[in-house]
Amino acid sequence: MRKLVAWNLMTLDGYFEGEKPWDLDFHNHAWGPELKELSEQFGEEGDLLVFGRKTYEGMAAYWPTAEGEGKVKDYMNSMAKIAVSKTMKEAAWNNTRVVSDPVAELSKLKAEDGKTILIFGSAELLASLMKEGLVDEYRICIAPVLLGSGNPLFKKAAQQTTLKLIDSTIAANGAVILTYEVGKAA
C-alpha cells in the first residue's frame, strides 16, 4: 500500500502564498541546506507527483527550463505526474495525465504497490483529499515570517484531523520542518 504525503511551505501565520497566485517570496526565508536536502530526498522517495490545476500550471511553466536545480529538476521532469482538473483535457508537461476525479484515482493508486505519492502545493486539492481521509502524512516547512495576509494552506474543514508529530528539524535559518502522521493518537 502506498502512502500519500502532502508537502508545502507556509508562513508562521498559515499562508502558502501571498494574496496573488505564486506570490512565494517568503520561501527565501526558509530555503537553505536543510530544505535542499529534503527536496532532493522527495525524488528518491516518491514515484508520482500530484498537483491541482493552478499548481500544475505554475510547475509546468517553471521546471522544464529551470536552471541550476540539479536533482530536483531531474525528478520533477521525469517522474509521473497527475494534474487534477475538471477543465483541462490534456497536459503538455512530460509524464503527466489529467484526472478529473482525484478521490477515486488516488484511492485506487494508494491501494497499489509503489513508492510514495507526493502532493506539492495545491491547497484546494489538499482540502478535498483531507475531507475524504486520503492524506497519510503532512510535511510542512514553517518559514520564519508573518505574511499578514494571503492564501491559507489549510482551508475550513467540517471535521478535526488528529495528527502525531513524527519528526521535526530546525533549520539554521530558523525555518522549522515538521512531519505529522494522520490519525494517530497523540
Short mmCIF file of C-alpha atoms in Angstrom, two decimals:
data_model
loop_
_atom_site.label_atom_id
_atom_site.label_comp_id
_atom_site.label_asym_id
_atom_site.label_seq_id
_atom_site.Cartn_x
_atom_site.Cartn_y
_atom_site.Cartn_z
CA MET A 1 0.00 0.00 0.00
CA ARG A 2 1.28 3.44 -0.94
CA LYS A 3 1.45 6.49 1.28
CA LEU A 4 0.03 9.88 0.24
CA VAL A 5 2.20 12.74 1.54
CA ALA A 6 1.31 16.44 1.35
CA TRP A 7 4.29 18.82 1.25
CA ASN A 8 4.27 22.58 1.44
CA LEU A 9 5.96 25.67 2.80
CA MET A 10 3.87 28.14 4.72
CA THR A 11 4.36 31.21 6.84
CA LEU A 12 4.01 31.09 10.61
CA ASP A 13 0.58 32.71 10.19
CA GLY A 14 -0.56 29.90 7.88
CA TYR A 15 -0.27 31.19 4.30
CA PHE A 16 1.21 29.09 1.49
CA GLU A 17 1.20 32.02 -0.92
CA GLY A 18 0.57 35.72 -0.73
CA GLU A 19 -2.58 37.45 -1.90
CA LYS A 20 -1.65 36.93 -5.56
CA PRO A 21 -1.09 33.47 -7.05
CA TRP A 22 2.57 32.40 -6.97
CA ASP A 23 3.49 35.16 -4.51
CA LEU A 24 6.13 32.96 -2.85
CA ASP A 25 8.91 35.39 -1.93
CA PHE A 26 8.67 34.22 1.69
CA HIS A 27 10.25 30.90 0.58
CA ASN A 28 13.58 32.74 0.63
CA HIS A 29 13.29 32.96 4.44
CA ALA A 30 13.22 29.14 4.65
CA TRP A 31 15.46 27.98 1.82
CA GLY A 32 18.83 26.57 2.83
CA PRO A 33 20.80 23.32 3.00
CA GLU A 34 18.13 21.51 5.02
CA LEU A 35 15.34 22.22 2.51
CA LYS A 36 17.63 21.45 -0.42
CA GLU A 37 18.40 18.03 1.06
CA LEU A 38 14.73 17.33 1.79
CA SER A 39 13.74 18.42 -1.72
CA GLU A 40 16.27 16.01 -3.21
CA GLN A 41 15.01 13.17 -1.00
CA PHE A 42 11.50 13.53 -2.42
CA GLY A 43 12.84 12.33 -5.76
CA GLU A 44 14.16 9.13 -4.17
CA GLU A 45 11.08 8.50 -2.03
CA GLY A 46 8.30 9.20 -4.50
CA ASP A 47 7.22 7.93 -7.89
CA LEU A 48 4.16 10.11 -8.50
CA LEU A 49 3.56 13.87 -8.16
CA VAL A 50 0.01 15.21 -7.85
CA PHE A 51 -0.94 18.82 -8.46
CA GLY A 52 -4.14 20.82 -8.62
CA ARG A 53 -4.58 22.69 -11.89
CA LYS A 54 -3.19 26.03 -10.71
CA THR A 55 -0.12 24.48 -9.12
CA TYR A 56 0.38 22.23 -12.13
CA GLU A 57 0.36 25.22 -14.50
CA GLY A 58 2.99 27.04 -12.43
CA MET A 59 5.20 23.97 -12.05
CA ALA A 60 4.90 23.09 -15.74
CA ALA A 61 5.92 26.63 -16.68
CA TYR A 62 9.00 26.54 -14.43
CA TRP A 63 10.59 23.08 -14.25
CA PRO A 64 11.21 22.14 -17.89
CA THR A 65 13.56 25.12 -18.32
CA ALA A 66 14.75 25.62 -14.72
CA GLU A 67 18.46 26.29 -14.42
CA GLY A 68 20.74 25.17 -11.61
CA GLU A 69 18.18 22.90 -9.95
CA GLY A 70 20.11 19.60 -10.36
CA LYS A 71 18.48 16.51 -8.84
CA VAL A 72 15.20 18.27 -8.14
CA LYS A 73 14.83 19.36 -11.78
CA ASP A 74 15.63 15.83 -12.91
CA TYR A 75 12.89 14.15 -10.90
CA MET A 76 10.35 16.94 -11.37
CA ASN A 77 10.63 16.46 -15.13
CA SER A 78 10.96 12.67 -15.24
CA MET A 79 8.56 11.46 -12.52
CA ALA A 80 4.96 10.52 -13.39
CA LYS A 81 2.54 13.36 -12.67
CA ILE A 82 -1.18 13.85 -12.27
CA ALA A 83 -2.82 17.21 -12.95
CA VAL A 84 -6.22 17.36 -11.27
CA SER A 85 -8.68 19.42 -13.26
CA LYS A 86 -12.24 19.38 -14.48
CA THR A 87 -11.42 21.83 -17.29
CA MET A 88 -8.05 20.66 -18.69
CA LYS A 89 -8.27 17.99 -21.37
CA GLU A 90 -4.54 17.33 -21.82
CA ALA A 91 -1.26 18.30 -20.23
CA ALA A 92 1.90 19.25 -22.11
CA TRP A 93 4.48 18.59 -19.36
CA ASN A 94 6.01 15.17 -19.94
CA ASN A 95 4.73 12.15 -18.00
CA THR A 96 1.53 13.97 -16.99
CA ARG A 97 -2.01 12.75 -17.23
CA VAL A 98 -5.13 14.72 -16.37
CA VAL A 99 -7.55 13.34 -13.78
CA SER A 100 -10.95 14.86 -13.01
CA ASP A 101 -11.85 12.65 -10.00
CA PRO A 102 -8.85 12.72 -7.65
CA VAL A 103 -10.61 10.90 -4.81
CA ALA A 104 -11.37 7.82 -6.92
CA GLU A 105 -8.00 7.87 -8.67
CA LEU A 106 -5.87 8.35 -5.56
CA SER A 107 -7.89 5.79 -3.58
CA LYS A 108 -7.09 3.26 -6.31
CA LEU A 109 -3.41 4.24 -6.56
CA LYS A 110 -2.90 4.14 -2.79
CA ALA A 111 -4.06 0.50 -2.75
CA GLU A 112 -1.37 -0.48 -5.28
CA ASP A 113 2.29 -1.23 -4.66
CA GLY A 114 4.70 1.59 -5.33
CA LYS A 115 6.58 4.45 -3.81
CA THR A 116 5.15 7.48 -2.04
CA ILE A 117 2.62 9.69 -3.81
CA LEU A 118 3.53 13.36 -3.27
CA ILE A 119 1.20 16.35 -3.37
CA PHE A 120 3.05 19.67 -3.67
CA GLY A 121 1.17 22.93 -3.08
CA SER A 122 -2.41 22.59 -4.30
CA ALA A 123 -4.30 23.75 -1.20
CA GLU A 124 -7.77 23.37 -2.73
CA LEU A 125 -6.99 19.82 -3.89
CA LEU A 126 -5.50 19.08 -0.49
CA ALA A 127 -8.71 20.20 1.24
CA SER A 128 -10.79 17.78 -0.84
CA LEU A 129 -8.41 14.89 -0.12
CA MET A 130 -8.34 15.71 3.60
CA LYS A 131 -12.13 15.61 3.68
CA GLU A 132 -12.01 12.05 2.32
CA GLY A 133 -9.25 10.94 4.71
CA LEU A 134 -6.76 10.19 1.92
CA VAL A 135 -3.74 12.08 3.27
CA ASP A 136 -1.42 9.88 5.34
CA GLU A 137 1.24 12.41 6.23
CA TYR A 138 1.88 16.15 6.23
CA ARG A 139 5.34 17.61 5.80
CA ILE A 140 5.26 21.32 6.40
CA CYS A 141 8.09 23.81 6.46
CA ILE A 142 7.21 26.85 8.55
CA ALA A 143 9.03 29.88 7.16
CA PRO A 144 10.10 32.30 9.89
CA VAL A 145 7.92 35.14 8.68
CA LEU A 146 4.43 36.54 9.31
CA LEU A 147 2.96 37.42 5.93
CA GLY A 148 -0.14 39.17 7.29
CA SER A 149 -2.46 38.05 4.50
CA GLY A 150 -2.65 35.62 1.65
CA ASN A 151 -3.98 32.21 0.71
CA PRO A 152 -4.13 29.84 3.70
CA LEU A 153 -2.73 26.35 3.27
CA PHE A 154 -5.41 24.69 5.38
CA LYS A 155 -8.96 25.51 4.39
CA LYS A 156 -12.02 25.46 6.61
CA ALA A 157 -12.99 21.84 7.33
CA ALA A 158 -16.06 20.13 8.74
CA GLN A 159 -14.02 17.81 10.94
CA GLN A 160 -10.96 17.81 13.14
CA THR A 161 -7.91 15.84 11.99
CA THR A 162 -5.75 14.27 14.68
CA LEU A 163 -2.01 14.29 13.97
CA LYS A 164 1.07 12.76 15.55
CA LEU A 165 4.42 14.53 15.22
CA ILE A 166 6.96 12.02 13.93
CA ASP A 167 9.85 14.32 13.04
CA SER A 168 10.96 17.91 13.41
CA THR A 169 14.01 19.78 12.21
CA ILE A 170 15.05 23.32 12.97
CA ALA A 171 16.99 24.78 10.05
CA ALA A 172 19.93 27.09 10.62
CA ASN A 173 17.87 30.00 9.20
CA GLY A 174 15.04 29.47 11.73
CA ALA A 175 12.66 27.56 9.46
CA VAL A 176 11.03 24.53 11.09
CA ILE A 177 10.30 21.35 9.13
CA LEU A 178 7.53 19.25 10.67
CA THR A 179 6.30 15.78 9.74
CA TYR A 180 2.96 14.55 11.03
CA GLU A 181 1.17 11.23 10.59
CA VAL A 182 -2.59 11.43 10.27
CA GLY A 183 -5.00 9.69 12.60
CA LYS A 184 -2.56 8.65 15.28
CA ALA A 185 -3.32 9.32 18.92
CA ALA A 186 -1.06 11.92 20.45
#
